[in-house]
């Protein structure tokens, strides 16, 4: 990640990760871990719920865009399930560092378009990963 960041021509105000931040057994998902090196706000946006412990689940948000429910573990908010559009699965937002959960959710909504329930940066990273994975498979054959 750090080597890739060095290649950027501009310095981003925010880093969005396809993964988790505080919503992690050690409160140290990729978004949190990277924030200590990047010294910028970071958020994790996951497509799949990451169960921190066996007893913790989340409550589905209402079926409307912008609905959200907190993911609470032992009285502490670890993240949020956020429905970006009506009739789609929620995404799971957790902060890395230097940003509030409310701000992270607002940004996730602003970064989401009509094409997908996943915010654009996360979707593009996911697509590029699939392309690279397929290219690597083809090279190995």
CSV table of N, CA and C in Angstrom, one decimal:
chain,number,residue,atom,x,y,z
A,1,UNK,N,0.8,-1.2,0.0
A,1,UNK,CA,0.0,0.0,0.0
A,1,UNK,C,0.9,1.2,0.0
A,2,UNK,N,1.9,1.3,0.9
A,2,UNK,CA,2.7,2.5,1.0
A,2,UNK,C,3.5,2.7,-0.3
A,3,UNK,N,3.9,1.7,-1.0
A,3,UNK,CA,4.7,1.9,-2.2
A,3,UNK,C,3.7,2.4,-3.3
A,4,UNK,N,2.5,2.0,-3.3
A,4,UNK,CA,1.5,2.5,-4.3
A,4,UNK,C,1.2,3.9,-4.0
A,5,UNK,N,1.1,4.3,-2.7
A,5,UNK,CA,0.8,5.7,-2.4
A,5,UNK,C,1.9,6.6,-2.8
A,6,UNK,N,3.1,6.1,-2.8
A,6,UNK,CA,4.2,6.9,-3.2
A,6,UNK,C,4.1,7.3,-4.7
A,7,UNK,N,3.4,6.5,-5.5
A,7,UNK,CA,3.3,6.7,-6.9
A,7,UNK,C,2.2,7.7,-7.3
A,8,UNK,N,1.4,8.1,-6.3
A,8,UNK,CA,0.3,9.1,-6.6
A,8,UNK,C,0.9,10.4,-6.9
A,9,UNK,N,0.3,11.1,-7.8
A,9,UNK,CA,0.7,12.5,-8.2
A,9,UNK,C,0.1,13.5,-7.3
A,10,UNK,N,-1.0,13.2,-6.6
A,10,UNK,CA,-1.6,14.1,-5.7
A,10,UNK,C,-1.8,13.4,-4.4
A,11,UNK,N,-2.0,14.2,-3.3
A,11,UNK,CA,-2.1,13.6,-2.0
A,11,UNK,C,-3.6,13.5,-1.7
A,12,UNK,N,-4.2,12.3,-1.5
A,12,UNK,CA,-5.6,12.2,-1.2
A,12,UNK,C,-6.0,12.8,0.1
A,13,UNK,N,-7.2,13.3,0.3
A,13,UNK,CA,-7.7,13.7,1.6
A,13,UNK,C,-8.2,12.6,2.4
A,14,UNK,N,-8.5,11.4,1.8
A,14,UNK,CA,-9.1,10.3,2.4
A,14,UNK,C,-8.7,9.0,1.7
A,15,UNK,N,-8.5,8.0,2.4
A,15,UNK,CA,-8.2,6.7,1.9
A,15,UNK,C,-9.4,5.7,2.2
A,16,UNK,N,-9.9,5.1,1.2
A,16,UNK,CA,-11.1,4.2,1.4
A,16,UNK,C,-10.6,2.8,1.1
A,17,UNK,N,-10.8,1.8,2.0
A,17,UNK,CA,-10.3,0.5,1.9
A,17,UNK,C,-11.5,-0.5,1.7
A,18,UNK,N,-11.3,-1.5,0.8
A,18,UNK,CA,-12.2,-2.6,0.6
A,18,UNK,C,-11.9,-3.6,1.8
A,19,UNK,N,-12.5,-3.3,2.9
A,19,UNK,CA,-12.2,-4.1,4.1
A,19,UNK,C,-12.7,-3.4,5.3
A,20,UNK,N,-12.1,-3.7,6.5
A,20,UNK,CA,-12.6,-3.1,7.7
A,20,UNK,C,-11.5,-2.3,8.4
A,21,UNK,N,-12.0,-1.5,9.3
A,21,UNK,CA,-11.1,-0.7,10.2
A,21,UNK,C,-11.3,-1.2,11.6
A,22,UNK,N,-12.0,-0.4,12.4
A,22,UNK,CA,-12.2,-0.8,13.8
A,22,UNK,C,-13.0,-2.1,14.0
A,23,UNK,N,-13.9,-2.4,13.0
A,23,UNK,CA,-14.7,-3.6,13.0
A,23,UNK,C,-13.8,-4.8,12.8
A,24,UNK,N,-13.1,-5.2,13.8
A,24,UNK,CA,-12.0,-6.3,13.7
A,24,UNK,C,-11.8,-6.8,15.1
A,25,UNK,N,-11.4,-8.1,15.2
A,25,UNK,CA,-11.2,-8.6,16.6
A,25,UNK,C,-10.2,-7.8,17.4
A,26,UNK,N,-9.2,-7.3,16.8
A,26,UNK,CA,-8.2,-6.5,17.5
A,26,UNK,C,-8.4,-5.0,17.2
A,27,UNK,N,-9.5,-4.6,16.7
A,27,UNK,CA,-9.8,-3.2,16.3
A,27,UNK,C,-8.8,-2.7,15.3
A,28,UNK,N,-8.2,-3.5,14.5
A,28,UNK,CA,-7.1,-3.1,13.7
A,28,UNK,C,-7.2,-3.8,12.3
A,29,UNK,N,-8.3,-3.5,11.6
A,29,UNK,CA,-8.4,-4.0,10.2
A,29,UNK,C,-7.5,-3.1,9.3
A,30,UNK,N,-7.5,-3.4,8.1
A,30,UNK,CA,-6.6,-2.7,7.1
A,30,UNK,C,-6.7,-1.2,7.2
A,31,UNK,N,-7.9,-0.7,7.3
A,31,UNK,CA,-8.1,0.8,7.3
A,31,UNK,C,-7.5,1.4,8.6
A,32,UNK,N,-7.6,0.7,9.7
A,32,UNK,CA,-6.9,1.2,10.9
A,32,UNK,C,-5.4,1.1,10.8
A,33,UNK,N,-5.0,0.0,10.4
A,33,UNK,CA,-3.5,-0.3,10.3
A,33,UNK,C,-2.9,0.7,9.4
A,34,UNK,N,-3.4,0.9,8.2
A,34,UNK,CA,-2.8,1.8,7.2
A,34,UNK,C,-2.8,3.3,7.7
A,35,UNK,N,-3.8,3.6,8.5
A,35,UNK,CA,-3.9,5.0,8.9
A,35,UNK,C,-2.7,5.5,9.7
A,36,UNK,N,-2.0,4.6,10.4
A,36,UNK,CA,-0.8,5.0,11.2
A,36,UNK,C,0.4,5.3,10.3
A,37,UNK,N,0.4,4.8,9.1
A,37,UNK,CA,1.4,5.0,8.1
A,37,UNK,C,1.1,6.2,7.2
A,38,UNK,N,-0.2,6.3,6.9
A,38,UNK,CA,-0.6,7.3,5.9
A,38,UNK,C,-0.9,8.7,6.6
A,39,UNK,N,-1.2,8.7,7.8
A,39,UNK,CA,-1.5,9.9,8.6
A,39,UNK,C,-2.6,10.7,7.9
A,40,UNK,N,-3.6,10.0,7.4
A,40,UNK,CA,-4.7,10.6,6.7
A,40,UNK,C,-6.0,9.9,7.2
A,41,UNK,N,-7.1,10.5,7.1
A,41,UNK,CA,-8.4,9.8,7.4
A,41,UNK,C,-8.5,8.5,6.6
A,42,UNK,N,-8.9,7.4,7.2
A,42,UNK,CA,-9.1,6.2,6.5
A,42,UNK,C,-10.4,5.5,6.9
A,43,UNK,N,-11.1,4.9,6.0
A,43,UNK,CA,-12.3,4.2,6.3
A,43,UNK,C,-12.3,2.8,5.6
A,44,UNK,N,-12.9,1.9,6.3
A,44,UNK,CA,-13.1,0.6,5.7
A,44,UNK,C,-14.5,0.4,5.2
A,45,UNK,N,-14.8,-0.1,4.0
A,45,UNK,CA,-16.1,-0.3,3.5
A,45,UNK,C,-16.1,-1.8,3.0
A,46,UNK,N,-16.8,-2.6,3.7
A,46,UNK,CA,-16.8,-4.1,3.4
A,46,UNK,C,-18.1,-4.5,2.8
A,47,UNK,N,-18.1,-5.4,1.8
A,47,UNK,CA,-19.3,-5.9,1.2
A,47,UNK,C,-19.9,-7.0,2.1
A,48,UNK,N,-19.1,-7.7,2.9
A,48,UNK,CA,-19.5,-8.8,3.7
A,48,UNK,C,-19.3,-8.5,5.1
A,49,UNK,N,-20.2,-8.9,6.0
A,49,UNK,CA,-20.1,-8.6,7.4
A,49,UNK,C,-19.0,-9.5,8.0
A,50,UNK,N,-18.1,-8.9,8.7
A,50,UNK,CA,-17.0,-9.6,9.4
A,50,UNK,C,-17.4,-9.7,10.8
A,51,UNK,N,-17.7,-10.9,11.2
A,51,UNK,CA,-18.1,-11.2,12.6
A,51,UNK,C,-16.9,-11.2,13.5
A,52,UNK,N,-16.9,-10.2,14.4
A,52,UNK,CA,-15.8,-10.0,15.3
A,52,UNK,C,-15.7,-11.2,16.3
A,53,UNK,N,-16.9,-11.6,16.8
A,53,UNK,CA,-16.9,-12.8,17.7
A,53,UNK,C,-18.1,-13.6,17.4
A,54,UNK,N,-18.2,-14.8,17.9
A,54,UNK,CA,-19.2,-15.7,17.5
A,54,UNK,C,-20.6,-15.3,17.9
A,55,UNK,N,-20.8,-14.4,18.9
A,55,UNK,CA,-22.1,-14.0,19.4
A,55,UNK,C,-22.6,-12.7,18.7
A,56,UNK,N,-21.7,-12.0,18.0
A,56,UNK,CA,-22.1,-10.7,17.5
A,56,UNK,C,-22.6,-10.8,16.1
A,57,UNK,N,-23.8,-10.2,15.9
A,57,UNK,CA,-24.3,-10.0,14.5
A,57,UNK,C,-24.8,-8.6,14.4
A,58,UNK,N,-25.4,-8.3,13.3
A,58,UNK,CA,-25.9,-6.9,13.1
A,58,UNK,C,-27.4,-7.0,12.8
A,59,UNK,N,-28.1,-5.9,13.0
A,59,UNK,CA,-29.5,-5.8,12.6
A,59,UNK,C,-29.6,-5.1,11.3
A,60,UNK,N,-30.4,-5.7,10.4
A,60,UNK,CA,-30.5,-5.2,9.1
A,60,UNK,C,-31.1,-3.8,9.1
A,61,UNK,N,-30.5,-2.8,8.4
A,61,UNK,CA,-31.1,-1.5,8.3
A,61,UNK,C,-32.5,-1.6,7.6
A,62,UNK,N,-33.3,-0.6,7.7
A,62,UNK,CA,-34.6,-0.5,7.0
A,62,UNK,C,-34.2,-0.5,5.5
A,63,UNK,N,-35.2,-0.9,4.7
A,63,UNK,CA,-35.0,-1.0,3.3
A,63,UNK,C,-35.2,0.3,2.5
A,64,UNK,N,-34.4,1.3,2.8
A,64,UNK,CA,-34.4,2.5,2.1
A,64,UNK,C,-32.9,3.1,2.1
A,65,UNK,N,-32.6,3.9,1.1
A,65,UNK,CA,-31.3,4.4,1.0
A,65,UNK,C,-30.9,5.3,2.2
A,66,UNK,N,-29.8,5.1,2.7
A,66,UNK,CA,-29.3,5.8,3.8
A,66,UNK,C,-29.6,5.3,5.2
A,67,UNK,N,-30.4,4.2,5.2
A,67,UNK,CA,-30.7,3.6,6.5
A,67,UNK,C,-29.5,2.9,7.0
A,68,UNK,N,-29.4,2.9,8.4
A,68,UNK,CA,-28.2,2.3,9.0
A,68,UNK,C,-28.5,1.8,10.4
A,69,UNK,N,-27.7,0.9,10.8
A,69,UNK,CA,-27.8,0.4,12.1
A,69,UNK,C,-26.3,0.2,12.7
A,70,UNK,N,-26.2,0.6,13.9
A,70,UNK,CA,-24.9,0.4,14.5
A,70,UNK,C,-24.5,-1.0,14.8
A,71,UNK,N,-23.3,-1.4,14.7
A,71,UNK,CA,-22.8,-2.7,15.1
A,71,UNK,C,-22.2,-2.5,16.5
A,72,UNK,N,-22.8,-3.0,17.5
A,72,UNK,CA,-22.4,-2.8,18.9
A,72,UNK,C,-21.9,-4.1,19.5
A,73,UNK,N,-20.7,-4.0,20.1
A,73,UNK,CA,-20.1,-5.2,20.8
A,73,UNK,C,-19.8,-4.8,22.2
A,74,UNK,N,-20.4,-5.4,23.1
A,74,UNK,CA,-20.1,-5.1,24.6
A,74,UNK,C,-20.3,-3.6,24.8
A,75,UNK,N,-21.4,-3.1,24.3
A,75,UNK,CA,-21.7,-1.7,24.5
A,75,UNK,C,-20.9,-0.6,23.7
A,76,UNK,N,-20.0,-1.1,22.9
A,76,UNK,CA,-19.2,-0.2,22.1
A,76,UNK,C,-19.5,-0.3,20.6
A,77,UNK,N,-19.7,0.8,19.9
A,77,UNK,CA,-20.0,0.8,18.5
A,77,UNK,C,-18.7,0.5,17.7
A,78,UNK,N,-18.7,-0.6,17.0
A,78,UNK,CA,-17.5,-1.0,16.2
A,78,UNK,C,-17.6,-0.6,14.7
A,79,UNK,N,-18.9,-0.4,14.3
A,79,UNK,CA,-19.1,0.0,12.9
A,79,UNK,C,-20.6,0.2,12.6
A,80,UNK,N,-20.9,0.2,11.3
A,80,UNK,CA,-22.3,0.4,11.0
A,80,UNK,C,-22.7,-0.3,9.7
A,81,UNK,N,-23.8,-0.9,9.7
A,81,UNK,CA,-24.4,-1.5,8.5
A,81,UNK,C,-25.2,-0.3,7.8
A,82,UNK,N,-24.8,-0.1,6.5
A,82,UNK,CA,-25.4,1.1,5.8
A,82,UNK,C,-26.0,0.6,4.5
A,83,UNK,N,-27.3,0.9,4.3
A,83,UNK,CA,-27.9,0.5,3.0
A,83,UNK,C,-27.8,1.7,2.1
A,84,UNK,N,-27.1,1.6,1.0
A,84,UNK,CA,-26.8,2.7,0.1
A,84,UNK,C,-27.9,3.0,-0.9
A,85,UNK,N,-28.7,1.9,-1.2
A,85,UNK,CA,-29.9,2.1,-2.1
A,85,UNK,C,-31.0,1.2,-1.5
A,86,UNK,N,-32.2,1.4,-1.9
A,86,UNK,CA,-33.3,0.5,-1.6
A,86,UNK,C,-33.1,-0.8,-2.3
A,87,UNK,N,-33.5,-1.9,-1.7
A,87,UNK,CA,-33.5,-3.2,-2.2
A,87,UNK,C,-32.1,-3.7,-2.6
A,88,UNK,N,-31.1,-3.3,-1.8
A,88,UNK,CA,-29.8,-3.9,-2.0
A,88,UNK,C,-29.2,-4.3,-0.6
A,89,UNK,N,-28.2,-5.2,-0.6
A,89,UNK,CA,-27.6,-5.5,0.7
A,89,UNK,C,-26.9,-4.3,1.2
A,90,UNK,N,-26.7,-4.3,2.6
A,90,UNK,CA,-26.0,-3.2,3.1
A,90,UNK,C,-24.5,-3.4,3.0
A,91,UNK,N,-23.7,-2.3,3.1
A,91,UNK,CA,-22.3,-2.4,3.2
A,91,UNK,C,-21.9,-2.1,4.6
A,92,UNK,N,-20.7,-2.4,5.0
A,92,UNK,CA,-20.3,-2.4,6.4
A,92,UNK,C,-19.2,-1.4,6.6
A,93,UNK,N,-19.5,-0.3,7.3
A,93,UNK,CA,-18.6,0.8,7.4
A,93,UNK,C,-17.9,0.8,8.8
A,94,UNK,N,-16.6,0.9,8.8
A,94,UNK,CA,-15.9,1.1,10.0
A,94,UNK,C,-14.7,2.0,9.8
A,95,UNK,N,-14.5,2.8,10.8
A,95,UNK,CA,-13.4,3.8,10.7
A,95,UNK,C,-12.1,3.2,10.8
A,96,UNK,N,-11.1,3.9,10.2
A,96,UNK,CA,-9.7,3.5,10.4
A,96,UNK,C,-9.2,4.5,11.5
A,97,UNK,N,-9.1,5.7,11.1
A,97,UNK,CA,-8.6,6.7,12.0
A,97,UNK,C,-8.8,8.1,11.5
A,98,UNK,N,-8.8,9.1,12.3
A,98,UNK,CA,-8.9,10.5,11.9
A,98,UNK,C,-10.2,10.9,11.3
A,99,UNK,N,-11.3,10.2,11.6
A,99,UNK,CA,-12.6,10.4,11.0
A,99,UNK,C,-13.6,9.8,11.9
A,100,UNK,N,-14.8,10.4,11.9
A,100,UNK,CA,-15.9,9.9,12.7
A,100,UNK,C,-16.7,8.9,11.9
A,101,UNK,N,-17.4,8.0,12.6
A,101,UNK,CA,-18.3,7.1,11.9
A,101,UNK,C,-19.4,7.8,11.1
A,102,UNK,N,-19.9,8.8,11.7
A,102,UNK,CA,-21.0,9.6,11.0
A,102,UNK,C,-20.5,10.2,9.7
A,103,UNK,N,-19.3,10.8,9.8
A,103,UNK,CA,-18.7,11.3,8.5
A,103,UNK,C,-18.3,10.3,7.5
A,104,UNK,N,-17.8,9.1,8.0
A,104,UNK,CA,-17.5,8.0,7.1
A,104,UNK,C,-18.8,7.5,6.4
A,105,UNK,N,-19.9,7.5,7.1
A,105,UNK,CA,-21.1,7.0,6.4
A,105,UNK,C,-21.6,8.1,5.4
A,106,UNK,N,-21.5,9.3,5.8
A,106,UNK,CA,-22.0,10.4,4.8
A,106,UNK,C,-21.1,10.3,3.6
A,107,UNK,N,-19.8,10.2,3.7
A,107,UNK,CA,-18.9,10.1,2.6
A,107,UNK,C,-19.2,8.8,1.7
A,108,UNK,N,-19.5,7.7,2.4
A,108,UNK,CA,-19.8,6.5,1.7
A,108,UNK,C,-21.1,6.7,0.8
A,109,UNK,N,-22.1,7.4,1.4
A,109,UNK,CA,-23.3,7.7,0.6
A,109,UNK,C,-23.0,8.6,-0.6
A,110,UNK,N,-22.1,9.6,-0.4
A,110,UNK,CA,-21.8,10.5,-1.5
A,110,UNK,C,-20.9,9.9,-2.6
A,111,UNK,N,-20.2,8.8,-2.2
A,111,UNK,CA,-19.3,8.2,-3.1
A,111,UNK,C,-20.0,7.0,-3.8
A,112,UNK,N,-21.3,6.8,-3.6
A,112,UNK,CA,-22.0,5.7,-4.2
A,112,UNK,C,-22.9,6.3,-5.3
A,113,UNK,N,-22.9,5.6,-6.5
A,113,UNK,CA,-23.7,6.1,-7.6
A,113,UNK,C,-24.8,5.0,-7.8
A,114,UNK,N,-25.6,5.2,-8.9
A,114,UNK,CA,-26.7,4.4,-9.2
A,114,UNK,C,-26.3,3.0,-9.7
A,115,UNK,N,-25.1,2.9,-10.2
A,115,UNK,CA,-24.7,1.6,-10.8
A,115,UNK,C,-24.4,0.5,-9.8
A,116,UNK,N,-24.2,0.8,-8.5
A,116,UNK,CA,-23.8,-0.2,-7.6
A,116,UNK,C,-24.1,0.2,-6.2
A,117,UNK,N,-24.3,-0.7,-5.3
A,117,UNK,CA,-24.5,-0.4,-3.9
A,117,UNK,C,-23.2,-0.1,-3.1
A,118,UNK,N,-22.1,-0.4,-3.8
A,118,UNK,CA,-20.8,-0.2,-3.3
A,118,UNK,C,-20.2,1.1,-3.7
A,119,UNK,N,-19.6,1.9,-2.8
A,119,UNK,CA,-19.0,3.2,-3.2
A,119,UNK,C,-18.0,3.0,-4.3
A,120,UNK,N,-17.9,4.0,-5.2
A,120,UNK,CA,-17.1,4.0,-6.4
A,120,UNK,C,-15.7,3.6,-6.1
A,121,UNK,N,-15.0,4.2,-5.2
A,121,UNK,CA,-13.5,3.8,-5.0
A,121,UNK,C,-13.4,2.3,-4.6
A,122,UNK,N,-14.3,1.8,-3.8
A,122,UNK,CA,-14.3,0.4,-3.4
A,122,UNK,C,-14.6,-0.5,-4.6
A,123,UNK,N,-15.6,-0.1,-5.4
A,123,UNK,CA,-16.0,-0.9,-6.6
A,123,UNK,C,-14.9,-0.9,-7.6
A,124,UNK,N,-14.2,0.2,-7.9
A,124,UNK,CA,-13.1,0.2,-8.8
A,124,UNK,C,-12.0,-0.6,-8.4
A,125,UNK,N,-11.6,-0.5,-7.1
A,125,UNK,CA,-10.5,-1.4,-6.5
A,125,UNK,C,-10.9,-2.9,-6.7
A,126,UNK,N,-12.1,-3.2,-6.4
A,126,UNK,CA,-12.6,-4.6,-6.5
A,126,UNK,C,-12.5,-5.1,-7.9
A,127,UNK,N,-12.9,-4.2,-8.9
A,127,UNK,CA,-12.9,-4.6,-10.3
A,127,UNK,C,-11.4,-4.8,-10.8
A,128,UNK,N,-10.5,-3.9,-10.4
A,128,UNK,CA,-9.1,-4.0,-10.7
A,128,UNK,C,-8.5,-5.3,-10.1
A,129,UNK,N,-8.9,-5.6,-8.9
A,129,UNK,CA,-8.4,-6.8,-8.3
A,129,UNK,C,-8.8,-8.1,-9.1
A,130,UNK,N,-10.0,-8.1,-9.5
A,130,UNK,CA,-10.5,-9.2,-10.3
A,130,UNK,C,-9.8,-9.3,-11.6
A,131,UNK,N,-9.5,-8.2,-12.3
A,131,UNK,CA,-8.8,-8.2,-13.5
A,131,UNK,C,-7.4,-8.7,-13.3
A,132,UNK,N,-6.7,-8.2,-12.3
A,132,UNK,CA,-5.3,-8.7,-12.0
A,132,UNK,C,-5.3,-10.1,-11.7
A,133,UNK,N,-6.3,-10.6,-10.9
A,133,UNK,CA,-6.3,-12.0,-10.5
A,133,UNK,C,-6.5,-12.9,-11.8
A,134,UNK,N,-7.4,-12.5,-12.7
A,134,UNK,CA,-7.6,-13.3,-13.9
A,134,UNK,C,-6.3,-13.3,-14.8
A,135,UNK,N,-5.6,-12.1,-14.9
A,135,UNK,CA,-4.4,-12.0,-15.6
A,135,UNK,C,-3.3,-13.0,-15.1
A,136,UNK,N,-3.2,-13.0,-13.7
A,136,UNK,CA,-2.3,-13.9,-13.1
A,136,UNK,C,-2.6,-15.3,-13.3
A,137,UNK,N,-3.9,-15.7,-13.3
A,137,UNK,CA,-4.3,-17.1,-13.6
A,137,UNK,C,-3.9,-17.5,-15.0
A,138,UNK,N,-4.2,-16.5,-15.9
A,138,UNK,CA,-3.8,-16.8,-17.3
A,138,UNK,C,-2.3,-17.0,-17.6
A,139,UNK,N,-1.5,-16.2,-16.9
A,139,UNK,CA,-0.1,-16.3,-17.0
A,139,UNK,C,0.4,-17.7,-16.5
A,140,UNK,N,-0.3,-18.2,-15.5
A,140,UNK,CA,0.2,-19.5,-14.8
A,140,UNK,C,-0.2,-20.7,-15.7
A,141,UNK,N,-1.1,-20.5,-16.6
A,141,UNK,CA,-1.6,-21.6,-17.4
A,141,UNK,C,-0.7,-21.9,-18.6
